[in-house]
C-alpha positions in Angstrom: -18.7 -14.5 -18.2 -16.0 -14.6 -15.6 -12.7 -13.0 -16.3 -9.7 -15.0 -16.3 -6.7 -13.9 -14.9 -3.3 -16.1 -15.5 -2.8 -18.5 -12.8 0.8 -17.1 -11.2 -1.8 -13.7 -10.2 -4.3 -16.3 -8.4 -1.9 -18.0 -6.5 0.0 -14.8 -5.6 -3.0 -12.8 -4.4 -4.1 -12.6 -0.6 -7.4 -13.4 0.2 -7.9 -9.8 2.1 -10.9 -10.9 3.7 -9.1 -13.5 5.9 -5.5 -12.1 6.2 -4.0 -8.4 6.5 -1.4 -7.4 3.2 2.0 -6.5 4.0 2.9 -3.8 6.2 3.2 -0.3 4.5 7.1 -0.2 6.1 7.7 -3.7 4.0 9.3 -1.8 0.6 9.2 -3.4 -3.1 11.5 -2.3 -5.5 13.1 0.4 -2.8 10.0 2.3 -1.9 7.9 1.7 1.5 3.8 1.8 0.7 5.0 -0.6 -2.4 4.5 -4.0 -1.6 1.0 -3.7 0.5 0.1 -1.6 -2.8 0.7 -4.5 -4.7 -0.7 -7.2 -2.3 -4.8 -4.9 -2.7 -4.1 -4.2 -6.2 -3.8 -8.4 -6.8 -6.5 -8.8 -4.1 -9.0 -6.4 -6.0 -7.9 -8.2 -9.3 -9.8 -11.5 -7.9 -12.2 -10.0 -6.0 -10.6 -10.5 -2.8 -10.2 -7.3 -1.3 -12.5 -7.1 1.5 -11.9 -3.9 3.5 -9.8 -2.6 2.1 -9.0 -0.1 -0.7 -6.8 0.2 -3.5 -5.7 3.4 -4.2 -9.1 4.8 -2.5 -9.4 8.3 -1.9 -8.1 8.0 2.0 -5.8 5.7 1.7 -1.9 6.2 2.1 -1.5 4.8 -1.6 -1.6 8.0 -3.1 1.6 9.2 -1.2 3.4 6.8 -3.2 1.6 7.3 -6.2 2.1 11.0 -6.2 6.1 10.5 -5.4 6.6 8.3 -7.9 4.1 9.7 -10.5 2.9 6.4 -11.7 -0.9 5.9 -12.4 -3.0 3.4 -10.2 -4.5 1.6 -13.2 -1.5 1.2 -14.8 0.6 -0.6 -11.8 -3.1 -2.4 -11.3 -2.9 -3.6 -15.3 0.6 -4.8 -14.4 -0.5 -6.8 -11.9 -2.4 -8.3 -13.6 -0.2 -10.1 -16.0 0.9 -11.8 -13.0 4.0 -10.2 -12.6 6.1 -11.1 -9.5 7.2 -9.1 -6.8 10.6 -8.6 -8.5 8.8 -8.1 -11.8 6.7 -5.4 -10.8 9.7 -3.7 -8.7 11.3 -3.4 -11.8 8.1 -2.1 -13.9 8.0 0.7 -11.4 11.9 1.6 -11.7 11.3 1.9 -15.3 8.3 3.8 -14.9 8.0 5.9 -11.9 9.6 9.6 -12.4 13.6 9.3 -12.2 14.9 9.8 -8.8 18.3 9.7 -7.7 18.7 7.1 -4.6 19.1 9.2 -1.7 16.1 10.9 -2.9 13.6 7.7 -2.6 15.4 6.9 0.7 14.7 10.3 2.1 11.2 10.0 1.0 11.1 6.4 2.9 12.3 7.8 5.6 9.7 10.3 5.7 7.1 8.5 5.3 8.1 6.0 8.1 8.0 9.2 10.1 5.2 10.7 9.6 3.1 11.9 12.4 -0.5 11.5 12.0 -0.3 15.6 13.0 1.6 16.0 9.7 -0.7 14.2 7.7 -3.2 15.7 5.6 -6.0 17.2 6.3 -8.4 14.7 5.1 -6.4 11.7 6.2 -6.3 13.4 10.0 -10.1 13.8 9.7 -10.4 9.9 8.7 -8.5 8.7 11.1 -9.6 10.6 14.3 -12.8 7.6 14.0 -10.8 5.0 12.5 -8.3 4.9 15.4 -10.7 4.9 18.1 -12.6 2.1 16.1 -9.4 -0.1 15.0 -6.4 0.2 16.8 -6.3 -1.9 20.3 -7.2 0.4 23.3 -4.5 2.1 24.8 -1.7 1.3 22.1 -0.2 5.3 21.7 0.2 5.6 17.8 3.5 7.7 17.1 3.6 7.4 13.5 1.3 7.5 11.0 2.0 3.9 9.7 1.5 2.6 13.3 -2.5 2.9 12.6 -2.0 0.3 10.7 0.7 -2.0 12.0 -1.3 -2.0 15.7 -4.4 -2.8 13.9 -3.1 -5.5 11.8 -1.0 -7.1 15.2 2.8 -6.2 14.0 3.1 -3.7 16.8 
């Protein structure tokens, strides 16, 4: 038997097999990361995920998981209630750890400027083939979150 999700999380979910989520810079509820970690956990919810990962073991989700402490399969059940955008930025401002605002903004900031050379070590080791694999031929990527704005045409 199929499972049914409420009809507001169908028509809110991308079809990530056809179309690229938000961009990782895009913020939801103040954090960057936030809103394309929404738009894979919906797609995964209806099986429409395609390449793409949510909350995989590479991916830049955990950054924001492990800033704001929140649990993938929790934000992912939330989601699935068919919570808006504005409903689920306020389910993660009353759940993520307390931060004061100019703390989440530094963090923003930081991750907007990450350099791929300040990444971790797994996520350097990843991307070392994914670049040459994804990202247009000779398109320098500065930041980290470049990889995938030049892939997904935004840069």
């Amino acid at each position: 038997m199929a499972v049914r999700f409420p009809e507001s999380l169908v028509r809110q979910a991308l079809d990530l097999r056809a179309v690229f989520p938000r961009s990782p810079r895009e913020t939801l509820g103040g954090y960057v990361l936030a809103a394309r970690i929404v738009d894979k956990a919906r797609a995964a919810l209806v099986d429409q995920l395609g390449e793409y990962t949510f909350a995989g073991p590479n991916s830049l989700d955990w950054l924001f998981f492990e800033f704001t402490g929140l649990e993938p399969e929790d934000l992912k059940a939330f989601v699935a209630t068919g919570a808006t955008d504005l409903e689920v930025a306020d389910w993660i401002a009353a759940h993520a750890q307390p931060r004061e605002r100019l703390e989440i903004i530094k963090w923003n900031n930081r991750i907007r400027d990450l350099r791929l050379s300040e990444a971790p070590d797994f996520a350097q080791e990843y991307m070392e083939e994914y670049i040459a694999r994804h990202v247009p031929k000779h398109r320098p990527v500065y930041h980290y979150l470049d990889i995938y704005d030049l892939e997904e045409g935004r840069l």
